[in-house]
């Protein structure tokens, strides 16, 4: 499936641990967006929820894509033209269609007086186009464009992965990660879109996790030996403690520690859970559909019946997830429905 999943349809050859990771990640993404709708959370609750949700949610998707690229080139020859052609269908088509759809929804609701602030009505066409590109109307859509930008450099990543010397591979990977963060710092003032998510800027940010996926693929089962898992757990919990206890910004270290430990733990367990597998194989659909319409409707219903706090937040996330899956199943049964999610040549 997918922009968020480039592995084949469900089969015995699927990587259950990767599906489980993606399932967790997409639930975390829903949680990130739900935070802005659940207002009666304490400051402390909001801080820790934000930390838990944002640390690994989107990075997992970049990491998984890099990991799958590496696994793919291990099995067969890499065709750049075919890979990019497939990426256009899997990523750019859904990005364009849902960007247009959510922009139209926003315009209609502004005309109907639902929103007190106008982002489209009265704005120039170029400004509306810039806001649409920057995911102002649908905060999650930037990811598809960002991942496509990263995939444009896939031939370089394949060359990196195929370096014969392990030492050279790890050193170059580290250099890419460090230089990517430097480029992010330099580019941020020039590429930022107010109240939006600039896709190219996020592609620069995502490269480090994409390369981390290559590193994890190269490391293979060495990651899941008992001593390595124990070391990863120790590092992760140490960084979690330091994040709270130190004044310096240790978030990036916590982020890498969490990603490494989560990936290795899932790889070791390799859970064959039907719920996680189902969510993991439908991450594209959930990601595209959960916000803004479904999440907004669920949050309004929660407020109407008096659900709030942590309980209201959790229920909002779960109901949004379930309705997104339901909507996806309905849409995929319609003529051309699968095309909405980047799937071509498949009967609805």
Short mmCIF file of C-alpha atoms in Angstrom, two decimals:
data_model
loop_
_atom_site.label_atom_id
_atom_site.label_comp_id
_atom_site.label_asym_id
_atom_site.label_seq_id
_atom_site.Cartn_x
_atom_site.Cartn_y
_atom_site.Cartn_z
CA UNK A 1 0.00 0.00 0.00
CA UNK A 2 0.90 3.33 0.04
CA UNK A 3 2.83 6.29 0.68
CA UNK A 4 3.38 5.25 4.19
CA UNK A 5 3.82 1.62 3.23
CA UNK A 6 5.69 0.49 0.14
CA UNK A 7 5.62 -3.20 0.90
CA UNK A 8 3.31 -5.52 -1.06
CA UNK A 9 -0.31 -6.31 -0.15
CA UNK A 10 -0.97 -8.48 2.88
CA UNK A 11 0.68 -11.86 2.60
CA UNK A 12 2.80 -14.25 4.57
CA UNK A 13 5.85 -12.31 3.38
CA UNK A 14 4.86 -9.11 5.18
CA UNK A 15 7.09 -7.84 7.94
CA UNK A 16 4.78 -7.96 10.95
CA UNK A 17 7.11 -5.89 13.09
CA UNK A 18 7.06 -3.09 10.52
CA UNK A 19 3.25 -3.19 10.29
CA UNK A 20 3.07 -3.01 14.08
CA UNK A 21 5.43 -0.03 14.15
CA UNK A 22 3.38 1.79 11.53
CA UNK A 23 0.18 1.00 13.42
CA UNK A 24 1.62 2.59 16.55
CA UNK A 25 2.91 5.55 14.54
CA UNK A 26 -0.41 6.36 12.87
CA UNK A 27 -2.23 6.23 16.23
CA UNK A 28 0.39 8.64 17.59
CA UNK A 29 -0.21 10.94 14.60
CA UNK A 30 -3.94 10.99 15.36
CA UNK A 31 -3.02 11.83 18.94
CA UNK A 32 -0.82 14.73 17.85
CA UNK A 33 -3.67 16.29 15.92
CA UNK A 34 -6.23 15.49 18.65
CA UNK A 35 -4.22 17.51 21.18
CA UNK A 36 -5.35 20.78 19.60
CA UNK A 37 -9.01 19.75 19.93
CA UNK A 38 -9.00 18.56 23.58
CA UNK A 39 -8.68 21.79 25.50
CA UNK A 40 -9.20 20.75 29.13
CA UNK A 41 -5.86 19.05 29.66
CA UNK A 42 -3.50 20.32 32.34
CA UNK A 43 -0.24 21.90 31.23
CA UNK A 44 1.73 18.96 32.62
CA UNK A 45 -0.51 16.45 30.81
CA UNK A 46 -0.16 18.36 27.57
CA UNK A 47 3.64 18.56 27.86
CA UNK A 48 4.10 14.83 28.46
CA UNK A 49 1.49 13.81 25.91
CA UNK A 50 3.19 16.02 23.34
CA UNK A 51 6.57 14.47 24.15
CA UNK A 52 5.24 10.92 23.91
CA UNK A 53 3.33 11.56 20.70
CA UNK A 54 5.75 13.67 18.68
CA UNK A 55 9.06 11.96 19.47
CA UNK A 56 8.66 8.99 17.12
CA UNK A 57 5.35 9.30 15.23
CA UNK A 58 6.35 10.72 11.84
CA UNK A 59 10.02 9.64 12.06
CA UNK A 60 8.84 6.00 12.08
CA UNK A 61 7.29 6.48 8.63
CA UNK A 62 10.49 7.93 7.16
CA UNK A 63 12.52 5.20 8.84
CA UNK A 64 10.23 2.44 7.55
CA UNK A 65 10.46 3.73 3.98
CA UNK A 66 14.25 3.76 4.08
CA UNK A 67 14.28 0.31 5.63
CA UNK A 68 11.98 -1.06 2.93
CA UNK A 69 14.11 0.49 0.18
CA UNK A 70 17.14 -1.33 1.59
CA UNK A 71 15.28 -4.62 1.93
CA UNK A 72 13.97 -4.23 -1.61
CA UNK A 73 17.37 -3.74 -3.24
CA UNK A 74 18.66 -6.81 -1.40
CA UNK A 75 16.13 -8.95 -3.25
CA UNK A 76 16.11 -7.49 -6.75
CA UNK A 77 17.70 -4.96 -9.09
CA UNK A 78 16.76 -1.35 -8.44
CA UNK A 79 15.10 0.62 -11.25
CA UNK A 80 15.08 4.34 -10.50
CA UNK A 81 12.56 5.11 -13.26
CA UNK A 82 10.12 2.45 -12.05
CA UNK A 83 10.56 3.49 -8.42
CA UNK A 84 9.85 7.17 -9.12
CA UNK A 85 6.95 6.33 -11.43
CA UNK A 86 5.42 4.25 -8.66
CA UNK A 87 6.12 7.03 -6.14
CA UNK A 88 4.22 9.55 -8.27
CA UNK A 89 1.16 7.29 -8.13
CA UNK A 90 1.56 6.31 -4.49
CA UNK A 91 2.46 9.73 -3.12
CA UNK A 92 1.81 12.69 -5.41
CA UNK A 93 -1.62 11.60 -6.68
CA UNK A 94 -3.11 11.17 -3.17
CA UNK A 95 -1.34 14.34 -2.02
CA UNK A 96 -2.86 16.37 -4.85
CA UNK A 97 -6.35 14.86 -4.61
CA UNK A 98 -6.68 15.25 -0.85
CA UNK A 99 -5.11 18.72 -0.90
CA UNK A 100 -7.77 19.84 -3.38
CA UNK A 101 -10.51 18.05 -1.41
CA UNK A 102 -9.63 19.55 1.96
CA UNK A 103 -9.08 23.00 0.45
CA UNK A 104 -12.58 22.87 -1.06
CA UNK A 105 -14.00 21.67 2.26
CA UNK A 106 -12.37 24.58 4.05
CA UNK A 107 -13.71 27.04 1.48
CA UNK A 108 -17.26 25.70 1.75
CA UNK A 109 -17.18 25.78 5.56
CA UNK A 110 -15.80 29.32 5.56
CA UNK A 111 -18.62 30.39 3.25
CA UNK A 112 -21.09 28.70 5.59
CA UNK A 113 -19.72 30.66 8.54
CA UNK A 114 -18.40 27.63 10.43
CA UNK A 115 -14.94 29.15 10.91
CA UNK A 116 -14.55 32.59 12.50
CA UNK A 117 -11.21 33.14 10.76
CA UNK A 118 -10.96 33.19 6.97
CA UNK A 119 -7.96 31.51 5.36
CA UNK A 120 -9.37 31.24 1.84
CA UNK A 121 -12.26 33.69 1.47
CA UNK A 122 -10.80 37.04 0.48
CA UNK A 123 -7.29 35.65 -0.10
CA UNK A 124 -5.54 35.75 -3.47
CA UNK A 125 -5.25 32.57 -5.54
CA UNK A 126 -1.42 32.39 -5.18
CA UNK A 127 -1.72 32.73 -1.40
CA UNK A 128 -4.38 30.00 -1.23
CA UNK A 129 -2.17 27.76 -3.38
CA UNK A 130 0.81 28.39 -1.07
CA UNK A 131 -1.28 27.55 1.99
CA UNK A 132 -2.57 24.39 0.32
CA UNK A 133 0.98 23.37 -0.57
CA UNK A 134 2.05 24.07 3.00
CA UNK A 135 -0.70 21.86 4.47
CA UNK A 136 -2.37 24.76 6.26
CA UNK A 137 -5.81 23.26 5.59
CA UNK A 138 -4.80 19.66 6.36
CA UNK A 139 -1.72 19.44 8.55
CA UNK A 140 -0.77 15.86 7.73
CA UNK A 141 -0.53 16.10 3.94
CA UNK A 142 2.97 17.59 3.83
CA UNK A 143 4.42 14.14 4.57
CA UNK A 144 3.50 12.65 1.19
CA UNK A 145 5.25 15.43 -0.73
CA UNK A 146 8.22 15.32 1.65
CA UNK A 147 8.66 11.58 1.20
CA UNK A 148 8.46 12.00 -2.57
CA UNK A 149 11.25 14.59 -2.44
CA UNK A 150 13.40 12.16 -0.45
CA UNK A 151 12.65 9.36 -2.91
CA UNK A 152 13.94 11.53 -5.74
CA UNK A 153 17.39 10.84 -4.27
CA UNK A 154 16.76 7.10 -3.90
CA UNK A 155 19.53 6.16 -6.34
CA UNK A 156 22.03 7.85 -4.02
CA UNK A 157 20.61 6.01 -1.02
CA UNK A 158 20.90 2.72 -2.90
CA UNK A 159 24.55 3.46 -3.66
CA UNK A 160 25.11 4.30 -0.02
CA UNK A 161 23.50 1.07 1.13
CA UNK A 162 25.55 -0.99 -1.30
CA UNK A 163 28.91 0.28 -0.07
CA UNK A 164 30.96 -2.83 0.60
CA UNK A 165 32.85 -1.51 3.59
CA UNK A 166 30.61 -1.48 6.66
CA UNK A 167 32.81 1.14 8.32
CA UNK A 168 32.54 3.47 5.33
CA UNK A 169 28.78 2.90 5.16
CA UNK A 170 28.23 3.83 8.81
CA UNK A 171 30.55 6.84 8.63
CA UNK A 172 28.89 8.21 5.49
CA UNK A 173 25.44 7.59 7.01
CA UNK A 174 26.47 9.52 10.12
CA UNK A 175 27.78 12.35 7.94
CA UNK A 176 24.47 12.50 6.04
CA UNK A 177 22.50 12.62 9.30
CA UNK A 178 24.67 15.38 10.78
CA UNK A 179 24.76 17.45 7.58
CA UNK A 180 21.01 17.03 7.19
CA UNK A 181 20.43 18.57 10.61
CA UNK A 182 22.81 21.40 9.74
CA UNK A 183 20.95 22.06 6.47
CA UNK A 184 17.68 22.03 8.40
CA UNK A 185 18.94 24.75 10.72
CA UNK A 186 20.17 26.87 7.80
CA UNK A 187 17.06 26.42 5.64
CA UNK A 188 14.37 26.85 8.31
CA UNK A 189 14.25 30.68 8.24
CA UNK A 190 13.80 30.70 4.46
CA UNK A 191 11.38 27.84 3.86
CA UNK A 192 8.98 28.08 6.79
CA UNK A 193 5.29 28.64 5.98
CA UNK A 194 3.29 30.43 8.73
CA UNK A 195 0.82 28.02 10.41
CA UNK A 196 1.81 25.33 7.92
CA UNK A 197 4.25 22.51 7.23
CA UNK A 198 6.70 23.25 4.41
CA UNK A 199 7.22 19.92 2.59
CA UNK A 200 10.80 20.48 1.38
CA UNK A 201 11.86 21.59 4.85
CA UNK A 202 10.32 18.44 6.29
CA UNK A 203 12.05 16.36 3.62
CA UNK A 204 15.38 17.75 4.83
CA UNK A 205 14.32 16.85 8.38
CA UNK A 206 13.15 13.38 7.34
CA UNK A 207 16.35 12.37 5.52
CA UNK A 208 18.06 11.53 8.82
CA UNK A 209 15.37 8.99 9.70
CA UNK A 210 15.33 7.60 6.16
CA UNK A 211 19.07 6.97 6.43
CA UNK A 212 18.53 5.49 9.88
CA UNK A 213 16.25 2.97 8.16
CA UNK A 214 19.15 2.02 5.88
CA UNK A 215 21.41 1.65 8.91
CA UNK A 216 18.93 -0.63 10.68
CA UNK A 217 18.58 -2.77 7.56
CA UNK A 218 22.37 -3.08 7.31
CA UNK A 219 22.68 -3.96 11.00
CA UNK A 220 20.06 -6.68 10.63
CA UNK A 221 19.59 -9.22 13.40
CA UNK A 222 22.62 -7.94 15.30
CA UNK A 223 20.17 -5.41 16.76
CA UNK A 224 18.06 -8.01 18.52
CA UNK A 225 20.59 -9.99 20.51
CA UNK A 226 19.83 -9.91 24.24
CA UNK A 227 22.88 -7.76 25.12
CA UNK A 228 22.02 -5.24 22.37
CA UNK A 229 18.37 -5.03 23.43
CA UNK A 230 19.40 -4.53 27.06
CA UNK A 231 21.83 -1.78 26.04
CA UNK A 232 19.19 -0.06 23.89
CA UNK A 233 16.66 -0.18 26.73
CA UNK A 234 19.22 1.27 29.15
CA UNK A 235 20.06 4.11 26.75
CA UNK A 236 16.39 4.87 26.07
CA UNK A 237 15.34 5.05 29.73
CA UNK A 238 18.47 7.01 30.60
CA UNK A 239 17.68 9.57 27.90
CA UNK A 240 14.07 9.72 29.08
CA UNK A 241 15.30 10.54 32.57
CA UNK A 242 17.82 13.07 31.29
CA UNK A 243 15.18 14.78 29.16
CA UNK A 244 13.27 15.62 32.32
CA UNK A 245 16.26 16.25 34.55
CA UNK A 246 18.58 18.39 32.40
CA UNK A 247 18.12 21.92 31.18
CA UNK A 248 19.81 21.20 27.83
CA UNK A 249 17.73 20.09 24.87
CA UNK A 250 18.22 16.33 24.73
CA UNK A 251 15.17 15.63 22.57
CA UNK A 252 17.11 14.50 19.51
CA UNK A 253 19.02 11.95 21.59
CA UNK A 254 15.80 10.70 23.16
CA UNK A 255 14.30 10.50 19.67
CA UNK A 256 17.05 8.26 18.32
CA UNK A 257 17.11 6.13 21.46
CA UNK A 258 13.34 5.61 21.26
CA UNK A 259 13.36 4.79 17.55
CA UNK A 260 16.20 2.29 17.91
CA UNK A 261 14.69 0.57 20.94
CA UNK A 262 11.16 0.43 19.50
CA UNK A 263 12.34 -0.93 16.17
CA UNK A 264 14.58 -3.57 17.73
CA UNK A 265 11.96 -4.63 20.28
CA UNK A 266 9.31 -5.02 17.58
CA UNK A 267 11.74 -6.89 15.36
CA UNK A 268 12.53 -9.26 18.23
CA UNK A 269 8.89 -9.83 19.19
CA UNK A 270 7.61 -9.75 15.57
CA UNK A 271 4.00 -9.67 16.79
CA UNK A 272 1.38 -11.38 14.65
CA UNK A 273 -1.51 -9.36 16.03
CA UNK A 274 -4.50 -9.05 13.70
CA UNK A 275 -5.48 -5.60 14.95
CA UNK A 276 -1.97 -4.16 14.63
CA UNK A 277 -1.49 -5.82 11.24
CA UNK A 278 -4.80 -4.44 9.97
CA UNK A 279 -4.03 -0.92 11.13
CA UNK A 280 -0.47 -1.22 9.83
CA UNK A 281 -1.62 -2.23 6.35
CA UNK A 282 -4.06 0.70 6.24
CA UNK A 283 -1.80 3.49 7.47
CA UNK A 284 -2.09 5.41 4.21
CA UNK A 285 -5.87 5.51 4.39
CA UNK A 286 -5.97 6.39 8.09
CA UNK A 287 -3.32 9.06 7.65
CA UNK A 288 -5.19 10.76 4.83
CA UNK A 289 -8.69 10.52 6.28
CA UNK A 290 -8.40 11.09 10.03
CA UNK A 291 -7.99 14.87 9.87
CA UNK A 292 -9.37 17.46 9.62
CA UNK A 293 -12.99 16.38 8.95
CA UNK A 294 -13.35 13.17 10.98
CA UNK A 295 -11.28 14.36 13.93
CA UNK A 296 -13.14 17.67 14.05
CA UNK A 297 -16.51 15.89 14.05
CA UNK A 298 -15.46 13.44 16.77
CA UNK A 299 -14.01 16.18 18.98
CA UNK A 300 -17.17 18.26 18.65
CA UNK A 301 -19.26 15.24 19.64
CA UNK A 302 -16.97 14.63 22.63
CA UNK A 303 -17.43 18.22 23.80
CA UNK A 304 -21.20 17.97 23.29
CA UNK A 305 -21.52 14.92 25.56
CA UNK A 306 -19.08 16.30 28.10
CA UNK A 307 -16.05 14.08 27.47
CA UNK A 308 -12.80 15.76 28.36
CA UNK A 309 -9.41 15.33 29.96
CA UNK A 310 -7.25 12.27 29.38
CA UNK A 311 -10.29 10.01 29.00
CA UNK A 312 -11.81 12.32 26.39
CA UNK A 313 -8.50 12.51 24.57
CA UNK A 314 -8.13 8.72 24.46
CA UNK A 315 -11.71 8.15 23.32
CA UNK A 316 -11.34 10.83 20.64
CA UNK A 317 -8.24 9.10 19.25
CA UNK A 318 -9.83 5.63 19.25
CA UNK A 319 -13.12 6.74 17.67
CA UNK A 320 -11.27 8.77 15.03
CA UNK A 321 -9.16 5.72 14.20
CA UNK A 322 -12.23 3.49 13.86
CA UNK A 323 -14.16 5.98 11.73
CA UNK A 324 -11.14 6.52 9.48
CA UNK A 325 -10.93 2.77 8.85
CA UNK A 326 -14.67 2.62 8.18
CA UNK A 327 -14.49 5.56 5.76
CA UNK A 328 -11.51 3.96 4.00
CA UNK A 329 -13.38 0.69 3.48
CA UNK A 330 -16.37 2.54 2.06
CA UNK A 331 -14.28 4.71 -0.27
CA UNK A 332 -12.23 1.80 -1.58
CA UNK A 333 -15.43 0.07 -2.70
CA UNK A 334 -16.38 3.01 -4.91
CA UNK A 335 -15.34 3.29 -8.58
CA UNK A 336 -11.84 4.77 -8.67
CA UNK A 337 -11.84 4.70 -4.86
CA UNK A 338 -8.47 2.94 -4.57
CA UNK A 339 -6.91 5.69 -6.72
CA UNK A 340 -7.56 8.15 -3.89
CA UNK A 341 -4.99 6.22 -1.90
CA UNK A 342 -2.48 5.80 -4.70
CA UNK A 343 -3.53 2.30 -5.76
CA UNK A 344 -3.94 1.87 -9.52
CA UNK A 345 -4.97 -1.12 -11.60
CA UNK A 346 -7.08 -2.56 -8.80
CA UNK A 347 -10.81 -3.13 -9.04
CA UNK A 348 -12.84 -1.49 -6.32
#
